[in-house]
Amino acid sequence: MTNRYLLLTVYVSVLAACASNPQSANASYGQPVYAPHTVKPSALASGGMVVQPMSQAAAALLAQAQQQTRDNQLDAASVTLERALRVDGKHPKLWSQLAEVRLRQGQYEQAESMARKSNSLAGTDRTMIMRNWMIIEQSCRLRGDDKGVKAAQQAQKTL
């Protein structure tokens, strides 16, 4: 059991480090904040879905939630992310961040559901999709769903 918590702690720490977005913290007020890696020229040519810029309000709430997550204030981060989703409910980064918080709260099924929602909105953002599949894999592992773990690992290999 201790190994599971250690693995979860390491995994979440890696995700938290990947989740920080220095661009949004340094963005000048009044300018739209763009999610990294969301538009690739080949996606536009092939008709792939393009993720729209995150609104300033949602970006500010996301930055606040990321800090709350780093401070292990998971309930506050959850509330903040839910507010951000009311502002910009179609941005995959918000759903993915909330999935990470739910995973850390031990709400594994919700974490998986939110990561899948994020994937449905991620378009061609392979980095976001990979992050979500890692959350799904961890969620399945912690629930003892070996079939789900294998499916998530297979999905990661195909990216």
CSV table of N, CA and C in Angstrom, one decimal:
chain,number,residue,atom,x,y,z
A,1,MET,N,0.8,-1.2,0.0
A,1,MET,CA,0.0,0.0,0.0
A,1,MET,C,0.9,1.3,0.0
A,2,THR,N,2.0,1.2,0.7
A,2,THR,CA,2.9,2.4,0.8
A,2,THR,C,3.5,2.6,-0.6
A,3,ASN,N,3.8,1.6,-1.3
A,3,ASN,CA,4.3,1.7,-2.7
A,3,ASN,C,3.3,2.5,-3.6
A,4,ARG,N,2.0,2.2,-3.4
A,4,ARG,CA,1.0,2.8,-4.2
A,4,ARG,C,1.0,4.3,-4.0
A,5,TYR,N,1.1,4.7,-2.7
A,5,TYR,CA,1.1,6.1,-2.3
A,5,TYR,C,2.3,6.8,-2.8
A,6,LEU,N,3.4,6.1,-2.7
A,6,LEU,CA,4.7,6.7,-3.2
A,6,LEU,C,4.6,6.9,-4.7
A,7,LEU,N,4.1,5.9,-5.4
A,7,LEU,CA,4.0,6.0,-6.9
A,7,LEU,C,3.0,7.1,-7.2
A,8,LEU,N,1.9,7.2,-6.5
A,8,LEU,CA,0.9,8.3,-6.8
A,8,LEU,C,1.6,9.6,-6.5
A,9,THR,N,2.3,9.8,-5.5
A,9,THR,CA,2.9,11.0,-5.1
A,9,THR,C,3.9,11.5,-6.2
A,10,VAL,N,4.7,10.5,-6.7
A,10,VAL,CA,5.7,10.8,-7.7
A,10,VAL,C,5.0,11.2,-9.0
A,11,TYR,N,4.0,10.4,-9.4
A,11,TYR,CA,3.2,10.7,-10.6
A,11,TYR,C,2.5,12.0,-10.5
A,12,VAL,N,1.9,12.4,-9.5
A,12,VAL,CA,1.2,13.6,-9.4
A,12,VAL,C,2.2,14.8,-9.4
A,13,SER,N,3.3,14.6,-8.7
A,13,SER,CA,4.4,15.7,-8.8
A,13,SER,C,4.8,15.9,-10.2
A,14,VAL,N,5.0,14.9,-10.9
A,14,VAL,CA,5.4,15.1,-12.3
A,14,VAL,C,4.3,15.8,-13.1
A,15,LEU,N,3.1,15.4,-12.9
A,15,LEU,CA,2.0,16.0,-13.6
A,15,LEU,C,1.9,17.5,-13.2
A,16,ALA,N,2.1,17.8,-11.9
A,16,ALA,CA,2.0,19.2,-11.4
A,16,ALA,C,3.1,20.0,-12.1
A,17,ALA,N,4.2,19.4,-12.2
A,17,ALA,CA,5.3,20.2,-12.9
A,17,ALA,C,5.0,20.4,-14.3
A,18,CYS,N,4.4,19.5,-15.0
A,18,CYS,CA,4.0,19.6,-16.4
A,18,CYS,C,2.8,20.6,-16.5
A,19,ALA,N,2.0,20.7,-15.5
A,19,ALA,CA,0.8,21.5,-15.6
A,19,ALA,C,1.1,23.0,-15.5
A,20,SER,N,2.2,23.4,-14.9
A,20,SER,CA,2.4,24.8,-14.7
A,20,SER,C,2.7,25.4,-16.1
A,21,ASN,N,2.1,26.6,-16.3
A,21,ASN,CA,2.2,27.3,-17.6
A,21,ASN,C,2.8,28.7,-17.3
A,22,PRO,N,4.1,28.8,-17.5
A,22,PRO,CA,4.7,30.1,-17.2
A,22,PRO,C,4.2,31.2,-18.2
A,23,GLN,N,3.7,30.7,-19.3
A,23,GLN,CA,3.2,31.7,-20.3
A,23,GLN,C,2.0,32.5,-19.7
A,24,SER,N,1.1,31.7,-19.1
A,24,SER,CA,-0.1,32.4,-18.5
A,24,SER,C,0.3,33.3,-17.4
A,25,ALA,N,1.3,32.9,-16.6
A,25,ALA,CA,1.7,33.8,-15.5
A,25,ALA,C,2.3,35.1,-15.9
A,26,ASN,N,3.0,35.0,-17.1
A,26,ASN,CA,3.7,36.2,-17.6
A,26,ASN,C,2.9,37.0,-18.6
A,27,ALA,N,1.7,36.5,-19.0
A,27,ALA,CA,0.9,37.1,-20.0
A,27,ALA,C,0.5,38.5,-19.6
A,28,SER,N,0.6,39.5,-20.5
A,28,SER,CA,0.2,40.8,-20.1
A,28,SER,C,-1.3,40.9,-20.0
A,29,TYR,N,-1.7,41.7,-19.1
A,29,TYR,CA,-3.2,41.9,-18.9
A,29,TYR,C,-3.8,42.5,-20.2
A,30,GLY,N,-4.9,41.9,-20.6
A,30,GLY,CA,-5.6,42.4,-21.8
A,30,GLY,C,-5.3,41.6,-23.0
A,31,GLN,N,-4.3,40.7,-22.9
A,31,GLN,CA,-4.0,39.9,-24.1
A,31,GLN,C,-4.5,38.5,-23.9
A,32,PRO,N,-5.0,37.8,-25.0
A,32,PRO,CA,-5.5,36.5,-24.8
A,32,PRO,C,-4.4,35.5,-24.5
A,33,VAL,N,-4.7,34.5,-23.7
A,33,VAL,CA,-3.7,33.5,-23.4
A,33,VAL,C,-4.0,32.3,-24.2
A,34,TYR,N,-2.9,31.8,-24.9
A,34,TYR,CA,-3.1,30.7,-25.8
A,34,TYR,C,-2.5,29.4,-25.1
A,35,ALA,N,-3.2,28.3,-25.2
A,35,ALA,CA,-2.7,27.1,-24.6
A,35,ALA,C,-1.5,26.6,-25.5
A,36,PRO,N,-0.5,26.1,-25.0
A,36,PRO,CA,0.7,25.7,-25.8
A,36,PRO,C,0.3,24.4,-26.6
A,37,HIS,N,0.9,24.2,-27.7
A,37,HIS,CA,0.8,23.0,-28.5
A,37,HIS,C,-0.6,22.7,-29.0
A,38,THR,N,-1.4,23.7,-29.2
A,38,THR,CA,-2.8,23.4,-29.6
A,38,THR,C,-3.0,23.5,-31.1
A,39,VAL,N,-2.2,24.2,-31.8
A,39,VAL,CA,-2.5,24.3,-33.3
A,39,VAL,C,-1.2,23.9,-34.0
A,40,LYS,N,-1.4,22.9,-34.9
A,40,LYS,CA,-0.4,22.5,-35.8
A,40,LYS,C,-0.8,22.7,-37.2
A,41,PRO,N,0.1,23.2,-38.1
A,41,PRO,CA,-0.3,23.5,-39.4
A,41,PRO,C,-1.0,22.3,-40.1
A,42,SER,N,-0.4,21.1,-39.9
A,42,SER,CA,-0.9,19.9,-40.5
A,42,SER,C,-2.4,19.6,-40.0
A,43,ALA,N,-2.7,20.0,-38.8
A,43,ALA,CA,-4.1,19.8,-38.3
A,43,ALA,C,-5.0,20.7,-39.1
A,44,LEU,N,-4.6,21.9,-39.4
A,44,LEU,CA,-5.5,22.8,-40.1
A,44,LEU,C,-5.7,22.3,-41.5
A,45,ALA,N,-4.7,21.8,-42.1
A,45,ALA,CA,-4.8,21.3,-43.5
A,45,ALA,C,-5.7,20.0,-43.5
A,46,SER,N,-5.6,19.2,-42.5
A,46,SER,CA,-6.4,18.0,-42.5
A,46,SER,C,-7.7,18.1,-41.9
A,47,GLY,N,-8.1,19.3,-41.5
A,47,GLY,CA,-9.4,19.5,-40.9
A,47,GLY,C,-9.5,19.2,-39.4
A,48,GLY,N,-8.3,19.0,-38.7
A,48,GLY,CA,-8.3,18.7,-37.3
A,48,GLY,C,-8.9,19.8,-36.5
A,49,MET,N,-9.5,19.4,-35.3
A,49,MET,CA,-10.1,20.4,-34.4
A,49,MET,C,-9.0,21.3,-33.8
A,50,VAL,N,-9.3,22.6,-33.7
A,50,VAL,CA,-8.3,23.5,-33.2
A,50,VAL,C,-8.9,24.0,-31.8
A,51,VAL,N,-8.1,24.0,-30.8
A,51,VAL,CA,-8.5,24.5,-29.5
A,51,VAL,C,-8.4,26.0,-29.5
A,52,GLN,N,-9.5,26.6,-29.1
A,52,GLN,CA,-9.6,28.1,-29.0
A,52,GLN,C,-8.8,28.6,-27.8
A,53,PRO,N,-8.4,29.9,-27.9
A,53,PRO,CA,-7.6,30.5,-26.8
A,53,PRO,C,-8.5,30.5,-25.5
A,54,MET,N,-7.8,30.4,-24.4
A,54,MET,CA,-8.5,30.4,-23.1
A,54,MET,C,-8.8,31.9,-22.7
A,55,SER,N,-9.9,32.1,-22.2
A,55,SER,CA,-10.2,33.5,-21.8
A,55,SER,C,-9.3,34.0,-20.7
A,56,GLN,N,-9.2,35.3,-20.5
A,56,GLN,CA,-8.3,35.8,-19.4
A,56,GLN,C,-8.9,35.4,-18.1
A,57,ALA,N,-10.2,35.4,-17.9
A,57,ALA,CA,-10.7,35.1,-16.6
A,57,ALA,C,-10.5,33.6,-16.3
A,58,ALA,N,-10.6,32.7,-17.3
A,58,ALA,CA,-10.4,31.3,-17.0
A,58,ALA,C,-8.9,31.1,-16.8
A,59,ALA,N,-8.0,31.8,-17.5
A,59,ALA,CA,-6.6,31.6,-17.3
A,59,ALA,C,-6.2,32.1,-15.9
A,60,ALA,N,-6.8,33.1,-15.4
A,60,ALA,CA,-6.4,33.6,-14.1
A,60,ALA,C,-6.9,32.6,-13.0
A,61,LEU,N,-8.1,32.0,-13.2
A,61,LEU,CA,-8.6,31.0,-12.3
A,61,LEU,C,-7.7,29.8,-12.4
A,62,LEU,N,-7.3,29.4,-13.6
A,62,LEU,CA,-6.4,28.2,-13.7
A,62,LEU,C,-5.1,28.4,-13.0
A,63,ALA,N,-4.5,29.6,-13.1
A,63,ALA,CA,-3.3,29.9,-12.4
A,63,ALA,C,-3.5,29.8,-10.9
A,64,GLN,N,-4.6,30.3,-10.4
A,64,GLN,CA,-4.9,30.3,-9.0
A,64,GLN,C,-5.1,28.8,-8.5
A,65,ALA,N,-5.8,28.0,-9.3
A,65,ALA,CA,-6.0,26.6,-9.0
A,65,ALA,C,-4.7,25.8,-9.0
A,66,GLN,N,-3.8,26.1,-9.9
A,66,GLN,CA,-2.5,25.4,-10.0
A,66,GLN,C,-1.7,25.7,-8.7
A,67,GLN,N,-1.8,27.0,-8.2
A,67,GLN,CA,-1.1,27.3,-7.0
A,67,GLN,C,-1.7,26.6,-5.8
A,68,GLN,N,-3.0,26.5,-5.8
A,68,GLN,CA,-3.7,25.8,-4.7
A,68,GLN,C,-3.4,24.4,-4.7
A,69,THR,N,-3.2,23.8,-5.9
A,69,THR,CA,-2.9,22.4,-6.1
A,69,THR,C,-1.4,22.2,-5.5
A,70,ARG,N,-0.5,23.1,-5.9
A,70,ARG,CA,0.8,23.0,-5.4
A,70,ARG,C,0.9,23.1,-3.9
A,71,ASP,N,0.0,23.9,-3.3
A,71,ASP,CA,-0.1,24.1,-1.9
A,71,ASP,C,-0.9,23.0,-1.2
A,72,ASN,N,-1.3,22.0,-2.0
A,72,ASN,CA,-2.1,20.8,-1.5
A,72,ASN,C,-3.5,21.3,-0.9
A,73,GLN,N,-4.0,22.4,-1.4
A,73,GLN,CA,-5.4,22.8,-1.1
A,73,GLN,C,-6.3,22.3,-2.2
A,74,LEU,N,-6.5,21.0,-2.1
A,74,LEU,CA,-7.3,20.4,-3.2
A,74,LEU,C,-8.7,20.8,-3.3
A,75,ASP,N,-9.4,20.9,-2.2
A,75,ASP,CA,-10.8,21.3,-2.2
A,75,ASP,C,-10.9,22.7,-2.8
A,76,ALA,N,-10.1,23.6,-2.4
A,76,ALA,CA,-10.1,25.0,-3.0
A,76,ALA,C,-9.8,25.0,-4.5
A,77,ALA,N,-8.8,24.2,-4.9
A,77,ALA,CA,-8.4,24.1,-6.3
A,77,ALA,C,-9.6,23.5,-7.1
A,78,SER,N,-10.3,22.6,-6.5
A,78,SER,CA,-11.5,22.0,-7.2
A,78,SER,C,-12.6,23.1,-7.4
A,79,VAL,N,-12.9,23.8,-6.4
A,79,VAL,CA,-13.9,24.9,-6.5
A,79,VAL,C,-13.4,25.9,-7.5
A,80,THR,N,-12.2,26.3,-7.5
A,80,THR,CA,-11.6,27.3,-8.5
A,80,THR,C,-11.7,26.8,-9.9
A,81,LEU,N,-11.4,25.5,-10.1
A,81,LEU,CA,-11.5,25.0,-11.4
A,81,LEU,C,-12.9,24.8,-11.9
A,82,GLU,N,-13.8,24.5,-11.0
A,82,GLU,CA,-15.2,24.5,-11.4
A,82,GLU,C,-15.7,25.9,-11.8
A,83,ARG,N,-15.2,26.9,-11.2
A,83,ARG,CA,-15.6,28.3,-11.6
A,83,ARG,C,-15.0,28.6,-12.9
A,84,ALA,N,-13.8,28.2,-13.2
A,84,ALA,CA,-13.1,28.4,-14.5
A,84,ALA,C,-13.9,27.7,-15.6
A,85,LEU,N,-14.4,26.5,-15.3
A,85,LEU,CA,-15.2,25.7,-16.3
A,85,LEU,C,-16.5,26.4,-16.6
A,86,ARG,N,-17.1,27.1,-15.6
A,86,ARG,CA,-18.3,27.9,-15.9
A,86,ARG,C,-18.0,29.0,-16.9
A,87,VAL,N,-16.8,29.5,-16.8
A,87,VAL,CA,-16.4,30.6,-17.7
A,87,VAL,C,-16.0,30.1,-19.1
A,88,ASP,N,-15.3,29.0,-19.1
A,88,ASP,CA,-14.8,28.4,-20.4
A,88,ASP,C,-14.8,26.9,-20.3
A,89,GLY,N,-16.0,26.4,-20.4
A,89,GLY,CA,-16.2,24.9,-20.3
A,89,GLY,C,-15.7,24.1,-21.4
A,90,LYS,N,-15.2,24.6,-22.5
A,90,LYS,CA,-14.7,23.8,-23.6
A,90,LYS,C,-13.2,23.8,-23.7
A,91,HIS,N,-12.5,24.3,-22.7
A,91,HIS,CA,-11.1,24.3,-22.8
A,91,HIS,C,-10.5,23.0,-22.1
A,92,PRO,N,-9.8,22.2,-22.9
A,92,PRO,CA,-9.3,20.9,-22.4
A,92,PRO,C,-8.3,21.0,-21.2
A,93,LYS,N,-7.6,22.1,-21.1
A,93,LYS,CA,-6.6,22.2,-20.0
A,93,LYS,C,-7.3,22.3,-18.6
A,94,LEU,N,-8.5,23.0,-18.6
A,94,LEU,CA,-9.2,23.1,-17.4
A,94,LEU,C,-9.8,21.7,-16.9
A,95,TRP,N,-10.3,21.0,-17.9
A,95,TRP,CA,-10.8,19.6,-17.6
A,95,TRP,C,-9.7,18.7,-17.1
A,96,SER,N,-8.5,18.8,-17.8
A,96,SER,CA,-7.4,18.0,-17.4
A,96,SER,C,-6.9,18.3,-16.0
A,97,GLN,N,-6.8,19.6,-15.7
A,97,GLN,CA,-6.3,20.0,-14.4
A,97,GLN,C,-7.3,19.5,-13.3
A,98,LEU,N,-8.6,19.6,-13.6
A,98,LEU,CA,-9.6,19.1,-12.6
A,98,LEU,C,-9.5,17.6,-12.5
A,99,ALA,N,-9.2,16.9,-13.6
A,99,ALA,CA,-9.0,15.5,-13.5
A,99,ALA,C,-7.8,15.2,-12.6
A,100,GLU,N,-6.7,15.9,-12.7
A,100,GLU,CA,-5.6,15.7,-11.8
A,100,GLU,C,-5.9,15.9,-10.3
A,101,VAL,N,-6.7,17.0,-10.1
A,101,VAL,CA,-7.1,17.3,-8.7
A,101,VAL,C,-8.0,16.1,-8.2
A,102,ARG,N,-8.9,15.7,-9.0
A,102,ARG,CA,-9.8,14.6,-8.6
A,102,ARG,C,-9.0,13.3,-8.3
A,103,LEU,N,-8.0,13.1,-9.1
A,103,LEU,CA,-7.1,11.9,-8.9
A,103,LEU,C,-6.4,12.0,-7.5
A,104,ARG,N,-5.9,13.2,-7.2
A,104,ARG,CA,-5.2,13.4,-5.9
A,104,ARG,C,-6.2,13.4,-4.8
A,105,GLN,N,-7.5,13.6,-5.0
A,105,GLN,CA,-8.5,13.6,-3.9
A,105,GLN,C,-9.0,12.1,-3.8
A,106,GLY,N,-8.5,11.2,-4.6
A,106,GLY,CA,-9.0,9.8,-4.5
A,106,GLY,C,-10.3,9.6,-5.2
A,107,GLN,N,-10.8,10.5,-6.0
A,107,GLN,CA,-12.0,10.3,-6.7
A,107,GLN,C,-11.6,9.8,-8.2
A,108,TYR,N,-11.3,8.6,-8.2
A,108,TYR,CA,-10.7,8.0,-9.4
A,108,TYR,C,-11.6,8.0,-10.6
A,109,GLU,N,-12.9,7.6,-10.4
A,109,GLU,CA,-13.8,7.5,-11.5
A,109,GLU,C,-14.0,8.9,-12.1
A,110,GLN,N,-14.2,9.9,-11.3
A,110,GLN,CA,-14.4,11.3,-11.7
A,110,GLN,C,-13.1,11.8,-12.5
A,111,ALA,N,-12.0,11.4,-12.0
A,111,ALA,CA,-10.7,11.8,-12.6
A,111,ALA,C,-10.7,11.2,-14.0
A,112,GLU,N,-11.0,10.0,-14.2
A,112,GLU,CA,-11.0,9.3,-15.5
A,112,GLU,C,-12.0,10.0,-16.4
A,113,SER,N,-13.2,10.2,-15.9
A,113,SER,CA,-14.2,10.9,-16.7
A,113,SER,C,-13.8,12.3,-17.2
A,114,MET,N,-13.2,13.0,-16.3
A,114,MET,CA,-12.8,14.4,-16.7
A,114,MET,C,-11.6,14.4,-17.6
A,115,ALA,N,-10.7,13.4,-17.5
A,115,ALA,CA,-9.6,13.3,-18.4
A,115,ALA,C,-10.1,12.9,-19.8
A,116,ARG,N,-11.1,12.0,-19.9
A,116,ARG,CA,-11.7,11.7,-21.2
A,116,ARG,C,-12.4,12.9,-21.8
A,117,LYS,N,-13.1,13.7,-21.0
A,117,LYS,CA,-13.7,14.9,-21.5
A,117,LYS,C,-12.7,15.8,-22.0
A,118,SER,N,-11.6,16.0,-21.4
A,118,SER,CA,-10.5,16.8,-21.8
A,118,SER,C,-10.0,16.3,-23.2
A,119,ASN,N,-9.8,15.0,-23.3
A,119,ASN,CA,-9.4,14.4,-24.6
A,119,ASN,C,-10.3,14.7,-25.7
A,120,SER,N,-11.6,14.7,-25.4
A,120,SER,CA,-12.6,15.0,-26.4
A,120,SER,C,-12.5,16.4,-26.9
A,121,LEU,N,-12.0,17.3,-26.1
A,121,LEU,CA,-11.8,18.7,-26.5
A,121,LEU,C,-10.4,19.1,-26.9
A,122,ALA,N,-9.5,18.2,-26.8
A,122,ALA,CA,-8.1,18.5,-27.0
A,122,ALA,C,-7.6,18.7,-28.5
A,123,GLY,N,-8.5,18.3,-29.4
A,123,GLY,CA,-8.1,18.4,-30.8
A,123,GLY,C,-6.9,17.7,-31.1
A,124,THR,N,-5.9,18.4,-31.6
A,124,THR,CA,-4.6,17.8,-32.1
A,124,THR,C,-3.5,18.0,-31.0
A,125,ASP,N,-3.8,18.4,-29.8
A,125,ASP,CA,-2.8,18.7,-28.8
A,125,ASP,C,-2.4,17.3,-28.2
A,126,ARG,N,-1.3,16.8,-28.8
A,126,ARG,CA,-0.9,15.4,-28.4
A,126,ARG,C,-0.3,15.4,-26.9
A,127,THR,N,0.3,16.5,-26.5
A,127,THR,CA,0.8,16.6,-25.2
A,127,THR,C,-0.4,16.5,-24.2
A,128,MET,N,-1.4,17.3,-24.4
A,128,MET,CA,-2.6,17.2,-23.6
A,128,MET,C,-3.2,15.8,-23.6
A,129,ILE,N,-3.4,15.2,-24.7
A,129,ILE,CA,-3.9,13.9,-24.8
A,129,ILE,C,-3.1,12.9,-24.1
A,130,MET,N,-1.8,13.0,-24.2
A,130,MET,CA,-0.9,12.1,-23.5
A,130,MET,C,-1.1,12.2,-22.0
A,131,ARG,N,-1.1,13.5,-21.5
A,131,ARG,CA,-1.3,13.8,-20.1
A,131,ARG,C,-2.6,13.1,-19.6
A,132,ASN,N,-3.6,13.3,-20.4
A,132,ASN,CA,-4.9,12.7,-20.0
A,132,ASN,C,-4.9,11.2,-19.9
A,133,TRP,N,-4.2,10.6,-20.9
A,133,TRP,CA,-4.1,9.1,-20.8
A,133,TRP,C,-3.3,8.6,-19.6
A,134,MET,N,-2.3,9.4,-19.2
A,134,MET,CA,-1.6,9.1,-18.0
A,134,MET,C,-2.5,9.2,-16.8
A,135,ILE,N,-3.3,10.2,-16.7
A,135,ILE,CA,-4.3,10.3,-15.6
A,135,ILE,C,-5.2,9.1,-15.6
A,136,ILE,N,-5.7,8.8,-16.8
A,136,ILE,CA,-6.6,7.6,-16.9
A,136,ILE,C,-6.0,6.3,-16.5
A,137,GLU,N,-4.7,6.2,-16.9
A,137,GLU,CA,-4.0,5.0,-16.5
A,137,GLU,C,-3.8,4.9,-15.0
A,138,GLN,N,-3.4,6.0,-14.4
A,138,GLN,CA,-3.2,6.0,-13.0
A,138,GLN,C,-4.5,5.7,-12.2
A,139,SER,N,-5.6,6.3,-12.7
A,139,SER,CA,-6.9,6.2,-12.1
A,139,SER,C,-7.3,4.7,-12.2
A,140,CYS,N,-7.1,4.1,-13.3
A,140,CYS,CA,-7.5,2.7,-13.4
A,140,CYS,C,-6.6,1.8,-12.5
A,141,ARG,N,-5.3,2.1,-12.5
A,141,ARG,CA,-4.4,1.4,-11.6
A,141,ARG,C,-4.8,1.4,-10.2
A,142,LEU,N,-5.2,2.6,-9.7
A,142,LEU,CA,-5.6,2.8,-8.3
A,142,LEU,C,-6.9,2.1,-8.0
A,143,ARG,N,-7.8,1.9,-9.0
A,143,ARG,CA,-9.0,1.2,-8.8
A,143,ARG,C,-8.9,-0.3,-9.0
A,144,GLY,N,-7.7,-0.7,-9.4
A,144,GLY,CA,-7.5,-2.1,-9.7
A,144,GLY,C,-8.1,-2.6,-11.0
A,145,ASP,N,-8.2,-1.7,-11.9
A,145,ASP,CA,-8.8,-2.0,-13.3
A,145,ASP,C,-7.7,-2.3,-14.2
A,146,ASP,N,-7.2,-3.6,-14.2
A,146,ASP,CA,-6.0,-3.9,-15.1
A,146,ASP,C,-6.4,-3.8,-16.6
A,147,LYS,N,-7.6,-4.1,-16.9
A,147,LYS,CA,-8.0,-3.9,-18.4
A,147,LYS,C,-7.9,-2.5,-18.8
A,148,GLY,N,-8.4,-1.6,-17.9
A,148,GLY,CA,-8.3,-0.2,-18.2
A,148,GLY,C,-6.9,0.4,-18.2
A,149,VAL,N,-6.0,-0.2,-17.4
A,149,VAL,CA,-4.6,0.2,-17.4
A,149,VAL,C,-4.0,-0.1,-18.7
A,150,LYS,N,-4.2,-1.4,-19.2
A,150,LYS,CA,-3.7,-1.8,-20.5
A,150,LYS,C,-4.2,-1.0,-21.6
A,151,ALA,N,-5.5,-0.7,-21.6
A,151,ALA,CA,-6.1,0.2,-22.7
A,151,ALA,C,-5.5,1.6,-22.7
A,152,ALA,N,-5.3,2.1,-21.5
A,152,ALA,CA,-4.7,3.5,-21.4
A,152,ALA,C,-3.2,3.4,-21.9
A,153,GLN,N,-2.5,2.4,-21.6
A,153,GLN,CA,-1.1,2.3,-22.0
A,153,GLN,C,-1.0,2.1,-23.5
A,154,GLN,N,-2.0,1.3,-24.1
A,154,GLN,CA,-2.0,1.2,-25.5
A,154,GLN,C,-2.3,2.5,-26.2
A,155,ALA,N,-3.2,3.2,-25.6
A,155,ALA,CA,-3.6,4.5,-26.2
A,155,ALA,C,-2.4,5.5,-26.2
A,156,GLN,N,-1.6,5.4,-25.2
A,156,GLN,CA,-0.4,6.2,-25.1
A,156,GLN,C,0.7,5.8,-26.2
A,157,LYS,N,0.7,4.6,-26.4
A,157,LYS,CA,1.7,4.1,-27.4
A,157,LYS,C,1.3,4.5,-28.8
A,158,THR,N,0.0,4.7,-29.1
A,158,THR,CA,-0.4,5.1,-30.4
A,158,THR,C,-0.3,6.6,-30.7
A,159,LEU,N,0.0,7.3,-29.7
A,159,LEU,CA,0.2,8.8,-29.9
A,159,LEU,C,1.5,9.1,-30.6
